[in-house]
mmCIF file of N, CA and C in Angstrom:
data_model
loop_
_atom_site.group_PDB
_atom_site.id
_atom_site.type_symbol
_atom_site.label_atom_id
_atom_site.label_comp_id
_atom_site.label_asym_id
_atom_site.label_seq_id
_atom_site.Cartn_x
_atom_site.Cartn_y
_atom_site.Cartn_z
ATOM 1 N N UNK A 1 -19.618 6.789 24.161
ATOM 2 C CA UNK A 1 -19.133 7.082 22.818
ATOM 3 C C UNK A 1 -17.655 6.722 22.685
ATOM 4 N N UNK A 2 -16.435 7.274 23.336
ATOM 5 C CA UNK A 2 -15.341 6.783 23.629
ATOM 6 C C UNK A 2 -14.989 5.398 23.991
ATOM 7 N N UNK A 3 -15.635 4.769 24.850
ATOM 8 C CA UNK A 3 -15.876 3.380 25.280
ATOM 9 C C UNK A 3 -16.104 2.552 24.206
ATOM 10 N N UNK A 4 -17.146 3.155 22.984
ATOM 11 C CA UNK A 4 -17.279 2.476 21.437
ATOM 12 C C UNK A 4 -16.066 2.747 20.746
ATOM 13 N N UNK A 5 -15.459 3.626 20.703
ATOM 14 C CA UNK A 5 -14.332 3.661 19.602
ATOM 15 C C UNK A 5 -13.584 2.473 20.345
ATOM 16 N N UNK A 6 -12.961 2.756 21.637
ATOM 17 C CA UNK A 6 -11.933 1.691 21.921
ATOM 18 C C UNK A 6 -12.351 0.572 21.624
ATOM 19 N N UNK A 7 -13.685 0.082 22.193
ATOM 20 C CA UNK A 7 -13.868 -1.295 21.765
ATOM 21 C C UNK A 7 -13.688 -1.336 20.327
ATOM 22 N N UNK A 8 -13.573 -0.613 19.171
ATOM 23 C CA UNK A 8 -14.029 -0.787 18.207
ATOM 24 C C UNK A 8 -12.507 -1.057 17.658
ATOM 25 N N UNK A 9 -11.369 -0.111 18.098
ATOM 26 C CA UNK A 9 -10.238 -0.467 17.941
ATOM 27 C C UNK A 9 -9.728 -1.698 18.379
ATOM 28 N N UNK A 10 -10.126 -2.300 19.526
ATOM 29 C CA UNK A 10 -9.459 -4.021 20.133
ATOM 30 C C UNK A 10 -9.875 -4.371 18.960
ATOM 31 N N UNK A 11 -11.122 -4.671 18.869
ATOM 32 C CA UNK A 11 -11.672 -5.238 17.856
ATOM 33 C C UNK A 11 -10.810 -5.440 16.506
ATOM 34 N N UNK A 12 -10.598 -4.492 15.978
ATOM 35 C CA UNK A 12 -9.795 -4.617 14.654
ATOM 36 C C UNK A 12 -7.995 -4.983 15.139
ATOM 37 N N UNK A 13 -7.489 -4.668 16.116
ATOM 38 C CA UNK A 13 -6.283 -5.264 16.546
ATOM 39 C C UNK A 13 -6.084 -6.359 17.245
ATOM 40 N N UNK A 14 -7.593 -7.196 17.670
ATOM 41 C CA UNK A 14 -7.977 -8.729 17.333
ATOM 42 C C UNK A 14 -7.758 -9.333 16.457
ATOM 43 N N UNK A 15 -8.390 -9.229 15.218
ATOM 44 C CA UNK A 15 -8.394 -9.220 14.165
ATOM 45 C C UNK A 15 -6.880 -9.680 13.136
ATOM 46 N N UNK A 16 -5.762 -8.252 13.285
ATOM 47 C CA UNK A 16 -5.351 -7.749 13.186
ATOM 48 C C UNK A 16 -4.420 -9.073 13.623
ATOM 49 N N UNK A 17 -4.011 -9.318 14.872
ATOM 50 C CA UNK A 17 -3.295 -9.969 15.869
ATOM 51 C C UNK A 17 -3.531 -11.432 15.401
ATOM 52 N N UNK A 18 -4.661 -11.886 15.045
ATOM 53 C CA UNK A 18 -4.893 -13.429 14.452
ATOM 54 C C UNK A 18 -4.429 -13.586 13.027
ATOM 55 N N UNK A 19 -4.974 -12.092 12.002
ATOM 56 C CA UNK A 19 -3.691 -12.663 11.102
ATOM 57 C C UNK A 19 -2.226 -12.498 10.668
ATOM 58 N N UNK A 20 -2.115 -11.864 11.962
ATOM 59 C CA UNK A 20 -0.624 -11.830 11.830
ATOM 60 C C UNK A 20 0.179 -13.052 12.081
ATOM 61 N N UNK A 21 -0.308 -13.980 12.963
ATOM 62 C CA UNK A 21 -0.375 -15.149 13.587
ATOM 63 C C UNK A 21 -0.550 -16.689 12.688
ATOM 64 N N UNK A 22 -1.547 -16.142 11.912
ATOM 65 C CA UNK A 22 -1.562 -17.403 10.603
ATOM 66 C C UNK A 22 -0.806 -17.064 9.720
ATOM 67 N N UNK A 23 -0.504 -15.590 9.396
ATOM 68 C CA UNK A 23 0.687 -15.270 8.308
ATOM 69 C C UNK A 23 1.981 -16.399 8.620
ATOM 70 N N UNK A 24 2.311 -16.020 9.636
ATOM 71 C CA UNK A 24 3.934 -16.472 9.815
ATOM 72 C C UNK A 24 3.964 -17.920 9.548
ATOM 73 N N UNK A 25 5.109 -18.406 9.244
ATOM 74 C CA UNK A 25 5.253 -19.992 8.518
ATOM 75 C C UNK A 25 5.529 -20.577 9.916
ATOM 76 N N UNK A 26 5.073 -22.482 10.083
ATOM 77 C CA UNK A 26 5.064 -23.249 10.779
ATOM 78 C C UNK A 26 6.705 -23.272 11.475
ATOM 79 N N UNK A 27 6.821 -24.238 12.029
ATOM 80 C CA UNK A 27 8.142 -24.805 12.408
ATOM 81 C C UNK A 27 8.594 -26.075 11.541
ATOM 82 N N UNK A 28 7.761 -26.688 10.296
ATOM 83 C CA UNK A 28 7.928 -27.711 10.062
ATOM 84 C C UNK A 28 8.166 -28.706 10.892
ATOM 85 N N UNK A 29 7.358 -29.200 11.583
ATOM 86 C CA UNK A 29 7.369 -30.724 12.155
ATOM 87 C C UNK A 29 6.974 -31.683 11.734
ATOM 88 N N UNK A 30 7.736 -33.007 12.206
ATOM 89 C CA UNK A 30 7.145 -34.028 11.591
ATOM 90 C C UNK A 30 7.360 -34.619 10.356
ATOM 91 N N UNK A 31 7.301 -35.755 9.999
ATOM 92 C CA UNK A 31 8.164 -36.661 8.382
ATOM 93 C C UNK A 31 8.265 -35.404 7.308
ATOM 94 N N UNK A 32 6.790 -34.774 7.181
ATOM 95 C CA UNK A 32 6.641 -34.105 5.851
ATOM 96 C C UNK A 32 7.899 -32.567 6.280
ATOM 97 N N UNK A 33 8.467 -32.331 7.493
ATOM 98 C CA UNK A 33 8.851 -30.775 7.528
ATOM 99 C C UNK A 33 10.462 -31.532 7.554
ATOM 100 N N UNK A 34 10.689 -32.457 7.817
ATOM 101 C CA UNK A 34 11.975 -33.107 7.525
ATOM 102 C C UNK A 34 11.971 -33.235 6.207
ATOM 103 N N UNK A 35 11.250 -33.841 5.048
ATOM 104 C CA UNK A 35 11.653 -33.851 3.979
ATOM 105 C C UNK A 35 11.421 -32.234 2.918
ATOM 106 N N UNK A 36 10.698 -31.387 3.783
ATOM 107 C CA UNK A 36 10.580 -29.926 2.836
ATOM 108 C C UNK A 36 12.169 -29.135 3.841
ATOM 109 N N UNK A 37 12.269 -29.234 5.069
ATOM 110 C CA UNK A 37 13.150 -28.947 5.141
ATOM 111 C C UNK A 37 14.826 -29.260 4.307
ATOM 112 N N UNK A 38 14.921 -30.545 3.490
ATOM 113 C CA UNK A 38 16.020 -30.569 2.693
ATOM 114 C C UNK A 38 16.442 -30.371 1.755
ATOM 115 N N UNK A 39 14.487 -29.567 1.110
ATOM 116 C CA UNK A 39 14.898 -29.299 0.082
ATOM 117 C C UNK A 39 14.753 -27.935 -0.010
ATOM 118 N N UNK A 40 14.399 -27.643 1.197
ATOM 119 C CA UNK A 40 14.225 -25.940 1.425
ATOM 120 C C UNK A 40 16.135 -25.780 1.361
ATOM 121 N N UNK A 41 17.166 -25.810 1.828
ATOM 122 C CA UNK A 41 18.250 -26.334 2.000
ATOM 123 C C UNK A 41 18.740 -26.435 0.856
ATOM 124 N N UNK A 42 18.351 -27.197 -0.154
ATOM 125 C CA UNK A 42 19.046 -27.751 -1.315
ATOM 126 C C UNK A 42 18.188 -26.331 -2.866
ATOM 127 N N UNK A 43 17.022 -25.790 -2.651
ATOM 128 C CA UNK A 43 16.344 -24.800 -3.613
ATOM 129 C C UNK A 43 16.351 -23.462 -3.059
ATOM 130 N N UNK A 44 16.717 -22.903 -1.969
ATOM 131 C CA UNK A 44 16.886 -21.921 -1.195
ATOM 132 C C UNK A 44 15.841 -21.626 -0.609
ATOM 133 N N UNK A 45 15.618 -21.416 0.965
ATOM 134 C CA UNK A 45 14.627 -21.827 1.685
ATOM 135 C C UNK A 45 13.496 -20.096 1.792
ATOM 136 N N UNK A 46 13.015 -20.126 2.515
ATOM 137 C CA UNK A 46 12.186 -18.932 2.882
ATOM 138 C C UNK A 46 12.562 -18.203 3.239
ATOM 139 N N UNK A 47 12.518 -17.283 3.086
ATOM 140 C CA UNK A 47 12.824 -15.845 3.208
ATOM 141 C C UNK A 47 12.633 -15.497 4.819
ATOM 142 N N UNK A 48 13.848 -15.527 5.521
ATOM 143 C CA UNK A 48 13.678 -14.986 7.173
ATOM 144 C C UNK A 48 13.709 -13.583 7.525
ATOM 145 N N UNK A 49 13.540 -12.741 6.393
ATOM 146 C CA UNK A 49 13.378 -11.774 6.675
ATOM 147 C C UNK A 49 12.219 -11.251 7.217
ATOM 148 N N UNK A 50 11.216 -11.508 6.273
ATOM 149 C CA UNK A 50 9.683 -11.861 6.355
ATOM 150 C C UNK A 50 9.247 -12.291 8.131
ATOM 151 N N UNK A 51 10.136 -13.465 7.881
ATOM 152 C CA UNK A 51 9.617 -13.887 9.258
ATOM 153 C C UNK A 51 9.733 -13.111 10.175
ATOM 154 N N UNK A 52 10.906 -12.810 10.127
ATOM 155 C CA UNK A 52 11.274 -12.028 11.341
ATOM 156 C C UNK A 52 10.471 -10.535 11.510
ATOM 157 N N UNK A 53 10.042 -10.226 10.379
ATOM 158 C CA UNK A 53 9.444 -8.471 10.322
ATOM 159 C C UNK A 53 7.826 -9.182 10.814
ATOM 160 N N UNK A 54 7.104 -10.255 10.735
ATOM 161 C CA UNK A 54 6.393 -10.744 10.916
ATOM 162 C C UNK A 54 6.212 -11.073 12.579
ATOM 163 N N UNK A 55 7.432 -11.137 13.108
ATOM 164 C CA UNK A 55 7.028 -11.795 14.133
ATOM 165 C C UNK A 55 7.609 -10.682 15.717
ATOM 166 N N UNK A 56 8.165 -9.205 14.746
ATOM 167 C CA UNK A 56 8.012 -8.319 15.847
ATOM 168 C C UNK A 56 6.502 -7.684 15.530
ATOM 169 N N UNK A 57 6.134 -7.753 14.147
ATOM 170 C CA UNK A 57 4.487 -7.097 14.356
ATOM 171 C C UNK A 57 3.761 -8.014 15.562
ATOM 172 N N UNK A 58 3.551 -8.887 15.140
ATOM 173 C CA UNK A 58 3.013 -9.813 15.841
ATOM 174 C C UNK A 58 3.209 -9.341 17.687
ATOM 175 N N UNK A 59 4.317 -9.301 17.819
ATOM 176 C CA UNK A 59 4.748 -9.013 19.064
ATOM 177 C C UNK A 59 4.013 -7.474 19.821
ATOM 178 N N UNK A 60 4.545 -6.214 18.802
ATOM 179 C CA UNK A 60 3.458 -5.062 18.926
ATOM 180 C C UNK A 60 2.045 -4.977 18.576
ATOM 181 N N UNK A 61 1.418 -6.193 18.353
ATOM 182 C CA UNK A 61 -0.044 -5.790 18.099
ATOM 183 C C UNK A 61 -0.377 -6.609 19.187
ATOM 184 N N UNK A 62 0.335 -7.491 20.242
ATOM 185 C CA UNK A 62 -0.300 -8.401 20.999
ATOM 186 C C UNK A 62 0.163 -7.646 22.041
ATOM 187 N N UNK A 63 0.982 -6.739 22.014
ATOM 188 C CA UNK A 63 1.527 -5.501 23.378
ATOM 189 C C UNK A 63 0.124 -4.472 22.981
ATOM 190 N N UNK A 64 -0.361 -4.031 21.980
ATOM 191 C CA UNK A 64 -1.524 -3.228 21.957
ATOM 192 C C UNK A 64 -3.277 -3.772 21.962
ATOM 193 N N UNK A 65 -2.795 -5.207 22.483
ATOM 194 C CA UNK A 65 -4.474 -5.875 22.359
ATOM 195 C C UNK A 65 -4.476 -6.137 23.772
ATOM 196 N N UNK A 66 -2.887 -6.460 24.712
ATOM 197 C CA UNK A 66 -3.100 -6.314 26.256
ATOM 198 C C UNK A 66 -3.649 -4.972 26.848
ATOM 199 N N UNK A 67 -2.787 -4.172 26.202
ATOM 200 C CA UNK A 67 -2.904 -2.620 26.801
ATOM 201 C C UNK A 67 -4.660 -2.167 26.610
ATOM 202 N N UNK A 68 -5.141 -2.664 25.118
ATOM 203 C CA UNK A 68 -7.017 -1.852 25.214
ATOM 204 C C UNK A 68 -7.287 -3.144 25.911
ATOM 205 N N UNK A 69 -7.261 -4.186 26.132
ATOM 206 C CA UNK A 69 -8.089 -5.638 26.895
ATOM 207 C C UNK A 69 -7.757 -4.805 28.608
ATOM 208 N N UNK A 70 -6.848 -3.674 29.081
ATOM 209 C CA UNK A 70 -6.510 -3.446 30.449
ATOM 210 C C UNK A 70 -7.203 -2.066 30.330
ATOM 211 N N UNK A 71 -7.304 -1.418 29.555
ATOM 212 C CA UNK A 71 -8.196 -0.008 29.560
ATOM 213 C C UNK A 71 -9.617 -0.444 29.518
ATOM 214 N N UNK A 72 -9.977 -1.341 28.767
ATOM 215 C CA UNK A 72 -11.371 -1.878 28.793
ATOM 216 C C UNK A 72 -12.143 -2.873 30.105
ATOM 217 N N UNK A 73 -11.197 -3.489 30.248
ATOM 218 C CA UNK A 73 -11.603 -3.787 32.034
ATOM 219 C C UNK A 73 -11.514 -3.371 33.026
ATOM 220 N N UNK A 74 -10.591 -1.696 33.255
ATOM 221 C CA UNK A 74 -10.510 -0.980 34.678
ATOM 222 C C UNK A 74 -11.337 0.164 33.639
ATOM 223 N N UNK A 75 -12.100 0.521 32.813
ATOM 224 C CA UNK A 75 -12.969 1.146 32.708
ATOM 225 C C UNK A 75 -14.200 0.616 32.686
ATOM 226 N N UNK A 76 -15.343 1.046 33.653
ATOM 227 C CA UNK A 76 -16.386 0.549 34.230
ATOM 228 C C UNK A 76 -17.964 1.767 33.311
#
């Protein structure tokens, strides 16, 4: 019964962890991120706040998908 909840929690902080992951914006590479980059520059670019609040979630949901992926494999 316990063994189901946890799995049931990875599960949604799987989930959880992938779209936090497609949320966050590219690096722009490549011809097309050189030319949005100048005008990101020249129209005022994206908001790094975002990013950044984006990319410590990201960081604590992938510290809480190691931690149940290590309770779920030394529990037998």
């Amino acid at each position: 019964m316990l063994k189901g909840f946890v799995t049931a929690i990875h599960v949604l902080i799987a989930l959880s962890l992938i779209a936090t992951v497609l949320l966050q914006s590219g690096k722009s590479a490549g011809l097309s991120g050189s030319i949005a980059g100048g005008a990101e520059t020249l129209f005022g670019g994206k908001k790094k706040g975002l990013d950044e609040k984006l990319g410590r979630l990201t960081a604590f949901i992938a510290i809480a998908f190691g931690l149940t992926s290590m309770v779920l494999v030394v529990w037998k």
